[in-house]
Coordinates of C-alpha atoms and ligand atoms in Angstrom, one line a residue:
X1 CA 0.0 0.0 0.0
X2 CA 2.8 2.3 1.0
X3 CA 4.6 1.4 -2.2
X4 CA 1.6 2.1 -4.4
X5 CA 1.0 5.5 -3.0
X6 CA 4.6 6.4 -3.2
X7 CA 4.9 5.2 -6.7
X8 CA 1.8 7.0 -7.8
X9 CA 3.1 10.3 -6.7
X10 CA 6.4 9.8 -8.5
X11 CA 4.7 8.6 -11.7
X12 CA 2.6 11.8 -11.8
X13 CA 5.6 13.9 -11.2
X14 CA 7.5 12.2 -13.9
X15 CA 4.6 12.4 -16.4
X16 CA 4.4 16.2 -15.6
X17 CA 8.1 16.7 -16.2
X18 CA 8.3 14.8 -19.5
X19 CA 5.2 16.5 -20.9
X20 CA 4.5 14.6 -24.1
X21 CA 5.8 11.4 -22.6
X22 CA 8.2 10.6 -25.4
X23 CA 11.8 10.1 -24.5
X24 CA 14.5 11.1 -26.9
X25 CA 16.3 8.5 -28.9
X26 CA 19.0 6.7 -26.9
X27 CA 22.7 7.3 -27.5
X28 CA 24.6 4.2 -28.5
X29 CA 27.1 4.5 -25.7
X30 CA 27.4 1.8 -23.1
X31 CA 28.7 3.7 -20.2
X32 CA 27.9 6.0 -17.4
X33 CA 26.6 8.9 -19.4
X34 CA 24.5 11.0 -16.9
X35 CA 21.9 12.1 -19.4
X36 CA 21.4 8.6 -21.0
X37 CA 17.8 7.7 -20.4
X38 CA 18.6 4.0 -21.1
X39 CA 20.9 3.9 -18.1
X40 CA 19.6 1.5 -15.4
X41 CA 20.3 2.5 -11.8
X42 CA 22.0 -0.8 -10.8
X43 CA 22.1 -1.7 -7.2
X44 CA 25.5 -2.2 -5.5
X45 CA 25.6 -5.9 -4.7
X46 CA 27.7 -5.3 -1.5
X47 CA 24.6 -3.6 0.0
X48 CA 22.6 -6.9 -0.4
X49 CA 22.6 -9.2 2.6
X50 CA 23.0 -12.9 1.9
X51 CA 24.2 -12.6 -1.7
X52 CA 26.9 -15.1 -2.7
X53 CA 28.7 -14.7 -6.0
X54 CA 28.7 -17.9 -8.0
X55 CA 31.1 -19.1 -10.7
X56 CA 30.7 -21.8 -13.3
X57 CA 33.6 -22.6 -15.7
X58 CA 33.9 -25.0 -18.6
X59 CA 36.9 -26.4 -20.4
X60 CA 38.9 -23.2 -19.9
X61 CA 36.8 -21.3 -22.5
X62 CA 33.7 -20.4 -20.6
X63 CA 33.5 -18.4 -17.5
X64 CA 30.1 -17.6 -16.0
X65 CA 29.3 -15.4 -13.0
X66 CA 25.9 -15.2 -11.4
X67 CA 24.5 -14.3 -8.0
X68 CA 22.9 -16.6 -5.5
X69 CA 20.4 -15.0 -3.0
X70 CA 19.4 -16.2 0.5
X71 CA 15.8 -17.3 0.8
X72 CA 14.7 -17.3 -2.9
X73 CA 15.3 -20.9 -4.1
X74 CA 12.9 -20.6 -7.1
X75 CA 14.9 -17.6 -8.4
X76 CA 18.2 -19.2 -7.7
X77 CA 17.1 -22.2 -9.7
X78 CA 15.9 -20.0 -12.6
X79 CA 19.3 -18.2 -12.6
X80 CA 21.2 -21.5 -12.6
X81 CA 19.0 -22.9 -15.4
X82 CA 19.6 -19.8 -17.5
X83 CA 23.4 -20.0 -17.1
X84 CA 23.4 -23.8 -17.7
X85 CA 21.3 -23.2 -20.9
X86 CA 23.8 -20.6 -22.1
X87 CA 26.7 -23.0 -21.4
X88 CA 25.1 -25.9 -23.2
X89 CA 24.3 -23.8 -26.3
X90 CA 27.8 -22.4 -26.3
X91 CA 29.3 -25.9 -26.1
X92 CA 27.1 -27.2 -28.9
X93 CA 27.9 -24.2 -31.1
X94 CA 31.6 -24.5 -30.6
X95 CA 32.1 -28.2 -30.4
X96 CA 34.7 -29.4 -32.9
X97 CA 35.1 -26.0 -34.6
X98 CA 38.8 -25.8 -33.7
X99 CA 38.5 -22.0 -33.4
X100 CA 39.3 -20.1 -30.2
X101 CA 36.0 -19.2 -28.7
X102 CA 35.2 -17.9 -25.3
X103 CA 32.0 -17.3 -23.3
X104 CA 31.7 -14.9 -20.4
X105 CA 28.6 -14.0 -18.4
X106 CA 28.6 -11.0 -16.0
X107 CA 25.7 -9.8 -13.9
X108 CA 24.3 -6.6 -12.4
X109 CA 21.4 -6.1 -10.0
X110 CA 18.7 -4.2 -12.0
X111 CA 16.6 -4.0 -8.8
X112 CA 16.5 -5.3 -5.3
X113 CA 13.6 -4.4 -3.1
X114 CA 11.4 -6.2 -0.5
X115 CA 9.0 -7.0 -3.4
X116 CA 11.2 -7.8 -6.5
X117 CA 14.7 -8.7 -7.6
X118 CA 16.0 -8.1 -11.1
X119 CA 19.3 -9.6 -12.4
X120 CA 20.7 -8.6 -15.7
X121 CA 23.0 -11.1 -17.3
X122 CA 25.4 -9.7 -19.9
X123 CA 26.9 -12.4 -22.1
X124 CA 30.0 -11.9 -24.2
X125 CA 31.0 -14.4 -26.8
X126 CA 34.3 -14.2 -28.6
X127 CA 34.1 -15.7 -32.1
X128 CA 35.6 -14.9 -35.5
X129 CA 38.1 -12.6 -33.8
X130 CA 35.7 -10.3 -32.1
X131 CA 33.3 -10.0 -29.1
X132 CA 29.5 -10.0 -29.4
X133 CA 27.2 -9.2 -26.5
X134 CA 23.7 -10.2 -25.5
X135 CA 21.6 -9.2 -22.5
X136 CA 18.9 -11.0 -20.6
X137 CA 17.2 -9.7 -17.4
X138 CA 15.4 -12.1 -15.1
X139 CA 13.0 -11.0 -12.4
X140 CA 11.7 -12.5 -9.2
X141 CA 8.4 -11.5 -7.6
X142 CA 8.5 -12.2 -3.9
X143 CA 4.7 -11.9 -3.6
X144 CA 4.1 -14.8 -6.0
X145 CA 7.4 -16.6 -5.2
X146 CA 7.9 -16.9 -9.0
X147 CA 10.8 -16.2 -11.3
X148 CA 9.5 -14.0 -14.1
X149 CA 11.1 -13.4 -17.5
X150 CA 11.3 -9.7 -18.7
X151 CA 8.2 -10.2 -20.7
X152 CA 6.4 -10.8 -17.5
X153 CA 6.9 -7.1 -16.5
X154 CA 4.2 -6.1 -19.0
X155 CA 0.7 -7.3 -19.5
X156 CA 0.3 -6.0 -23.1
X157 CA 3.5 -7.1 -24.9
X158 CA 2.2 -6.1 -28.4
X159 CA 1.5 -2.6 -27.3
X160 CA 5.0 -2.2 -25.7
X161 CA 6.6 -3.7 -28.9
X162 CA 4.8 -1.0 -31.0
X163 CA 6.1 1.7 -28.8
X164 CA 9.6 0.2 -28.9
X165 CA 9.5 -0.1 -32.7
X166 CA 8.4 3.5 -32.9
X167 CA 11.5 4.6 -30.9
X168 CA 13.7 2.4 -33.1
X169 CA 12.3 3.9 -36.3
X170 CA 12.9 7.4 -35.0
X171 CA 16.5 6.4 -34.3
X172 CA 16.8 4.9 -37.7
X173 CA 15.7 8.2 -39.4
X174 CA 18.1 10.2 -37.3
X175 CA 21.0 7.8 -37.5
X176 CA 20.7 6.5 -41.1
X177 CA 18.3 8.5 -43.3
X178 CA 19.0 6.3 -46.3
X179 CA 18.0 3.1 -44.7
X180 CA 14.7 1.7 -45.8
X181 CA 14.8 -1.4 -43.6
X182 CA 12.5 -1.8 -40.7
X183 CA 13.9 -3.3 -37.6
X184 CA 12.2 -6.5 -36.6
X185 CA 11.2 -6.7 -32.9
X186 CA 10.3 -10.2 -32.0
X187 CA 8.9 -11.4 -28.7
X188 CA 12.3 -13.1 -28.0
X189 CA 14.1 -9.8 -28.5
X190 CA 12.1 -8.4 -25.5
X191 CA 14.1 -10.4 -23.0
X192 CA 16.0 -7.7 -21.3
X193 CA 13.7 -5.0 -19.7
X194 CA 14.2 -2.9 -16.6
X195 CA 13.5 0.6 -15.4
X196 CA 15.6 3.8 -15.3
X197 CA 15.7 6.2 -12.4
X198 CA 12.6 8.1 -13.8
X199 CA 10.5 4.9 -13.9
X200 CA 10.8 4.7 -17.7
X201 CA 10.8 1.2 -19.1
X202 CA 14.3 0.4 -20.6
X203 CA 14.4 -2.2 -23.3
X204 CA 17.9 -3.4 -24.2
X205 CA 18.8 -5.5 -27.3
X206 CA 21.6 -7.9 -28.2
X207 CA 24.3 -6.8 -30.6
X208 CA 23.0 -7.1 -34.2
X209 CA 19.5 -7.9 -33.0
X210 CA 17.5 -4.9 -34.2
X211 CA 20.2 -2.7 -35.7
X212 CA 23.5 -3.0 -37.6
X213 CA 26.1 -4.7 -35.6
X214 CA 28.3 -1.7 -35.8
X215 CA 25.9 0.2 -33.5
X216 CA 26.8 -2.0 -30.5
X217 CA 24.4 -1.7 -27.6
X218 CA 20.9 -0.6 -28.6
X219 CA 18.4 0.3 -26.0
X220 CA 15.2 2.4 -26.0
X221 CA 12.9 3.7 -23.3
X222 CA 9.2 3.8 -23.0
X223 CA 8.2 6.7 -20.8
X224 CA 6.8 6.0 -17.3
X225 CA 3.5 7.5 -18.3
X226 CA 3.1 5.4 -21.4
X227 CA 4.4 2.2 -19.7
X228 CA 2.3 2.4 -16.6
X229 CA -1.0 1.1 -18.0
X230 CA 0.9 -1.7 -19.9
X231 CA 2.7 -3.0 -16.8
X232 CA 1.8 -6.2 -15.0
X233 CA 1.8 -6.3 -11.2
X234 CA 5.4 -7.4 -11.1
X235 CA 6.3 -4.7 -13.6
X236 CA 4.8 -2.0 -11.3
X237 CA 6.7 -3.4 -8.4
X238 CA 9.9 -3.4 -10.5
X239 CA 9.3 0.2 -11.5
X240 CA 8.7 1.3 -7.9
X241 CA 12.0 -0.4 -6.9
X242 CA 13.9 1.5 -9.5
X243 CA 12.3 4.8 -8.4
X244 CA 13.1 4.1 -4.8
X245 CA 16.7 3.2 -5.6
X246 CA 17.0 6.5 -7.4
X247 CA 15.8 8.4 -4.3
X248 CA 18.3 6.6 -2.0
X249 CA 21.6 8.4 -1.3
X250 CA 24.1 7.0 -3.9
X251 CA 26.6 4.5 -2.8
X252 CA 30.0 6.3 -3.2
X253 CA 31.8 4.9 -6.3
X254 CA 34.8 2.8 -5.6
X255 CA 37.1 5.5 -6.9
X256 CA 36.1 7.7 -3.9
X257 CA 37.2 5.2 -1.3
X258 CA 40.3 6.1 0.7
X259 CA 42.5 3.8 -1.3
X260 CA 42.4 5.9 -4.5
X261 CA 44.7 4.8 -7.3
X262 CA 48.1 6.4 -7.0
X263 CA 49.3 8.4 -10.0
X264 CA 51.2 6.1 -12.4
X265 CA 54.5 7.8 -11.6
X266 CA 54.1 6.8 -8.0
X267 CA 53.4 3.1 -8.7
X268 CA 56.3 1.0 -7.4
X269 CA 58.0 -1.1 -10.1
X270 CA 59.8 -3.1 -7.5
X271 CA 57.5 -4.9 -5.1
X272 CA 59.0 -5.8 -1.8
X273 CA 57.8 -8.9 0.1
X274 CA 55.6 -8.2 3.1
X275 CA 57.2 -8.3 6.5
X276 CA 58.6 -11.8 6.4
X277 CA 58.2 -14.5 9.0
X278 CA 60.9 -16.7 10.3
X279 CA 60.9 -18.7 7.1
X280 CA 63.6 -18.0 4.5
X281 CA 62.7 -19.6 1.2
X282 CA 66.3 -19.3 0.1
X283 CA 67.1 -22.2 2.4
X284 CA 63.7 -23.7 3.3
X285 CA 61.6 -25.8 0.9
X286 CA 58.8 -23.4 0.2
X287 CA 55.5 -24.0 -1.6
X288 CA 53.0 -21.3 -2.4
X289 CA 49.4 -22.4 -2.6
X290 CA 47.2 -20.1 -4.7
X291 CA 43.4 -20.1 -5.0
X292 CA 41.7 -18.5 -7.9
X293 CA 38.3 -17.5 -9.2
X294 CA 36.7 -16.7 -5.8
X295 CA 35.4 -15.5 -3.6
X296 CA 32.6 -18.0 -3.7
X297 CA 30.3 -20.2 -1.6
X298 CA 33.2 -22.3 -0.2
X299 CA 35.7 -19.5 0.6
X300 CA 34.7 -19.2 4.3
X301 CA 35.2 -22.9 4.8
X302 CA 38.6 -22.7 3.1
X303 CA 39.6 -19.9 5.4
X304 CA 38.5 -22.0 8.4
X305 CA 40.8 -24.8 7.3
X306 CA 43.8 -22.6 6.6
X307 CA 43.3 -20.9 10.0
X308 CA 43.1 -24.2 11.8
X309 CA 46.3 -25.5 10.1
X310 CA 48.1 -22.1 10.5
X311 CA 48.8 -21.9 6.8
X312 CA 48.8 -18.9 4.6
X313 CA 48.0 -18.7 0.9
X314 CA 47.5 -16.3 -2.0
X315 CA 44.0 -15.6 -3.3
X316 CA 43.6 -14.4 -6.9
X317 CA 40.1 -13.0 -6.7
X318 CA 37.7 -12.0 -9.5
X319 CA 36.8 -8.3 -9.2
X320 CA 33.0 -8.8 -9.8
X321 CA 32.9 -11.5 -7.1
X322 CA 34.9 -9.4 -4.7
X323 CA 32.7 -6.4 -5.2
X324 CA 29.7 -8.6 -4.5
X325 CA 31.1 -9.9 -1.2
X326 CA 33.7 -7.5 0.2
X327 CA 33.3 -8.9 3.7
X328 CA 34.9 -12.2 2.8
X329 CA 37.7 -10.4 1.0
X330 CA 38.3 -8.4 4.1
X331 CA 38.5 -11.6 6.1
X332 CA 41.0 -13.2 3.7
X333 CA 43.2 -10.1 4.1
X334 CA 42.7 -9.9 7.9
X335 CA 43.7 -13.5 8.4
X336 CA 47.1 -12.9 6.8
X337 CA 46.7 -14.2 3.3
X338 CA 47.6 -12.2 0.2
X339 CA 44.6 -10.8 -1.7
X340 CA 45.5 -10.5 -5.4
X341 CA 43.9 -9.5 -8.7
X342 CA 42.4 -12.1 -11.1
X343 CA 40.7 -9.4 -13.4
X344 CA 37.1 -8.1 -13.3
X345 CA 35.3 -10.8 -15.1
X346 CA 37.9 -13.4 -16.1
X347 CA 38.3 -12.5 -19.7
X348 CA 41.3 -13.8 -21.6
X349 CA 43.5 -10.7 -21.6
X350 CA 45.1 -11.6 -25.0
X351 CA 41.7 -11.1 -26.7
X352 CA 41.3 -7.6 -25.3
X353 CA 42.5 -4.1 -26.3
X354 CA 45.0 -2.5 -24.0
X355 CA 42.4 -0.1 -22.7
X356 CA 40.1 -3.0 -21.7
X357 CA 42.9 -4.8 -20.0
X358 CA 43.6 -1.7 -18.0
X359 CA 39.9 -1.3 -17.2
X360 CA 39.6 -5.0 -16.1
X361 CA 42.7 -4.9 -13.8
X362 CA 42.2 -1.4 -12.4
X363 CA 38.5 -1.9 -11.6
X364 CA 39.5 -5.0 -9.7
X365 CA 42.3 -3.1 -7.9
X366 CA 39.7 -0.5 -6.8
X367 CA 37.3 -3.2 -5.6
X368 CA 40.0 -5.0 -3.6
X369 CA 41.4 -1.8 -2.2
X370 CA 37.9 -0.8 -1.1
X371 CA 37.5 -4.1 0.7
X372 CA 41.0 -4.4 2.3
X373 CA 42.4 -0.9 2.4
X374 CA 45.5 -2.1 0.4
X375 CA 46.1 -2.1 -3.3
X376 CA 47.2 -5.6 -4.5
X377 CA 50.7 -6.0 -6.0
X378 CA 50.0 -9.3 -7.8
X379 CA 47.7 -10.3 -10.6
X380 CA 47.0 -13.6 -12.3
X381 CA 45.9 -13.4 -16.0
X382 CA 42.9 -15.7 -16.6
X383 CA 44.0 -19.1 -18.1
X384 CA 47.6 -18.0 -17.5
X385 CA 47.5 -16.0 -20.8
X386 CA 49.2 -12.6 -20.4
X387 CA 51.0 -11.3 -23.5
X388 CA 53.1 -8.2 -24.0
X389 CA 50.3 -5.7 -23.8
X390 CA 49.0 -7.1 -20.5
X391 CA 52.5 -7.1 -19.2
X392 CA 52.9 -3.4 -20.1
X393 CA 49.6 -2.6 -18.4
X394 CA 50.5 -4.6 -15.3
X395 CA 53.8 -2.7 -15.1
X396 CA 51.9 0.7 -15.2
X397 CA 49.5 -0.5 -12.5
X398 CA 52.3 -1.8 -10.2
X399 CA 51.3 -5.5 -10.6
X400 CA 53.6 -8.5 -10.9
X401 CA 51.9 -11.3 -13.0
X402 CA 51.8 -14.7 -11.4
X403 CA 51.0 -17.9 -13.2
X404 CA 51.8 -21.4 -11.8
X405 CA 54.0 -24.4 -12.4
X406 CA 51.9 -27.0 -10.5
X407 CA 48.2 -27.3 -11.6
X408 CA 45.8 -29.1 -9.3
X409 CA 43.8 -29.9 -12.4
X410 CA 40.6 -29.0 -10.5
X411 CA 38.8 -26.8 -13.0
X412 CA 36.0 -29.2 -12.5
X413 CA 34.8 -31.0 -9.4
X414 CA 37.3 -33.8 -8.9
X415 CA 37.6 -36.3 -6.1
X416 CA 39.6 -34.7 -3.3
X417 CA 42.0 -37.7 -3.2
X418 CA 43.0 -37.1 -6.8
X419 CA 43.6 -33.4 -6.1
X420 CA 45.7 -34.3 -3.1
X421 CA 47.7 -36.9 -5.1
X422 CA 48.4 -34.5 -8.0
X423 CA 49.4 -31.5 -5.8
X424 CA 51.5 -33.4 -3.3
X425 CA 53.1 -35.5 -6.1
X426 CA 54.2 -32.5 -8.2
X427 CA 55.1 -30.1 -5.4
X428 CA 58.8 -29.0 -5.3
X429 CA 60.8 -26.3 -3.6
X430 CA 59.6 -23.0 -5.1
X431 CA 56.4 -24.4 -6.6
X432 CA 53.4 -22.1 -7.2
X433 CA 50.3 -24.3 -7.0
X434 CA 47.1 -23.4 -8.8
X435 CA 43.8 -24.4 -7.2
X436 CA 40.2 -23.3 -7.6
X437 CA 38.4 -22.3 -4.4
X438 CA 35.0 -22.3 -6.2
X439 CA 34.8 -26.1 -6.0
X440 CA 33.8 -27.9 -2.9
X441 CA 36.0 -30.9 -3.6
X442 CA 39.0 -28.6 -3.9
X443 CA 38.4 -27.1 -0.5
X444 CA 37.8 -30.6 0.9
X445 CA 41.3 -31.6 -0.4
X446 CA 43.1 -28.7 1.3
X447 CA 43.5 -30.1 4.8
X448 CA 45.2 -33.3 3.5
X449 CA 47.4 -31.3 1.1
X450 CA 48.7 -29.2 4.0
X451 CA 49.4 -32.2 6.2
X452 CA 51.1 -34.2 3.4
X453 CA 53.3 -31.2 2.2
X454 CA 54.4 -30.5 5.8
X455 CA 55.1 -34.2 6.3
X456 CA 57.5 -33.9 3.3
X457 CA 59.2 -30.9 4.9
X458 CA 57.6 -28.1 2.9
X459 CA 56.9 -24.7 4.3
X460 CA 53.7 -23.1 3.1
X461 CA 54.1 -19.5 2.1
X462 CA 52.5 -16.7 0.2
X463 CA 53.7 -15.9 -3.3
X464 CA 55.7 -12.7 -2.3
X465 CA 57.3 -14.7 0.6
X466 CA 58.6 -17.2 -2.0
X467 CA 60.8 -14.4 -3.5
X468 CA 61.9 -13.0 -0.1
X469 CA 64.3 -10.1 -0.2
X470 CA 64.8 -10.5 -3.9
X471 CA 61.2 -9.1 -4.3
X472 CA 59.1 -9.2 -7.5
X473 CA 58.9 -6.7 -10.3
X474 CA 55.8 -5.1 -11.8
X475 CA 55.0 -6.3 -15.3
X476 CA 57.1 -9.4 -15.0
X477 CA 55.6 -12.9 -15.2
X478 CA 56.4 -15.4 -12.4
X479 CA 55.5 -19.0 -12.7
X480 CA 57.6 -20.5 -9.9
X481 CA 60.0 -19.5 -7.2
X482 CA 63.6 -18.5 -7.7
X483 CA 64.9 -21.9 -6.6
X484 CA 63.2 -23.8 -9.4
Ligands
NI501 NI1 40.8 -18.3 -13.1

């Protein structure tokens, strides 16, 4: 009741301000342009209690991130089904092609209120030497307990499609007066809808779906006034959630946190080891366990095991996951482990432009610094693929690049005993061991790995400790300790 009254007032206000109720055509930029009416006021995931970032990987070519919420099993199932569907279709499309392809799914919270949750999945697929993107927004109505596709936000889809087509045709005239083709808006194309801060309905399309591929992201708005009579009950709740989010004081952007990026001239090229413990890896048999792709649902258990065994490790965390759960990142740091950078969304850096490599690494630096108060000095390139451009960027950002020379082979769930056998069998003085904390069986293997390695006389250290006083250099790639 409160929501309805509140929403009604805002809607009238919005209608009054926009007058004719027709929003201008949307610019094609996909970025934080303040005047862009197609910009969705995404909710900061760190503000959501009980949200766990989830990761699914496949054959070293697919990397899918999605959120898991406390207390909404039906929505969690729908999100998991959606990412499984995308993974299956990707596998079928690329099976036996022999070409290098890659799938990445990132997520944002389009809305989070006591009534509704909206999750927007952005899928990137690398094929034929370039990236293509698609968007899909899934909704959850807490009142009905149902997961709802974007189409479920409206009760009159044909009417909304007509308004959307009208907007697209206006853009067409402005952008390309010579074009006589009419964009085709199918029901399937209406699978990513949300609301902007004014309560306008924002409809986003996949690359190449309704316009020339060169246009990139295409999104249009249907004004709040026009959309209101066409919305379903869930749609009205979603609209109210966007309006309420817009009225809340903004969460300060990461760049405004105390740990602001230092100017590039001040970035250290030579990275000294942290205050060292009694262990000297020049004489002792040291092994550095590294965990990547988290934080995730098993990270807290892993930290419990490491604490119990008095062992320290290095965590290469994914920026998007870290931003969603900064508390666990803070705990990793507080318990004496090294928090390091594994890029924002786990894209293969060799397939990105230099500016996107910079963006991926520096956004993650900001998220990790906001959580721990310290800027990381280590990064691991996804799949171990760096390349000269990424090395140059890493040098500018003050990051040494760390790969591995012992791989636990645990990209998929594997029996803990197999993981123990492989790691313990291949460990040597100066080894950097790669493991994935996102798998339960990997975490289950850790206690036995620690015991076995110690029994064989190994000291367990962090990656910087492996190099001791020799230190590590920004921009250089390290795959094992100096004794190897
Ligand atoms: Ni990884």
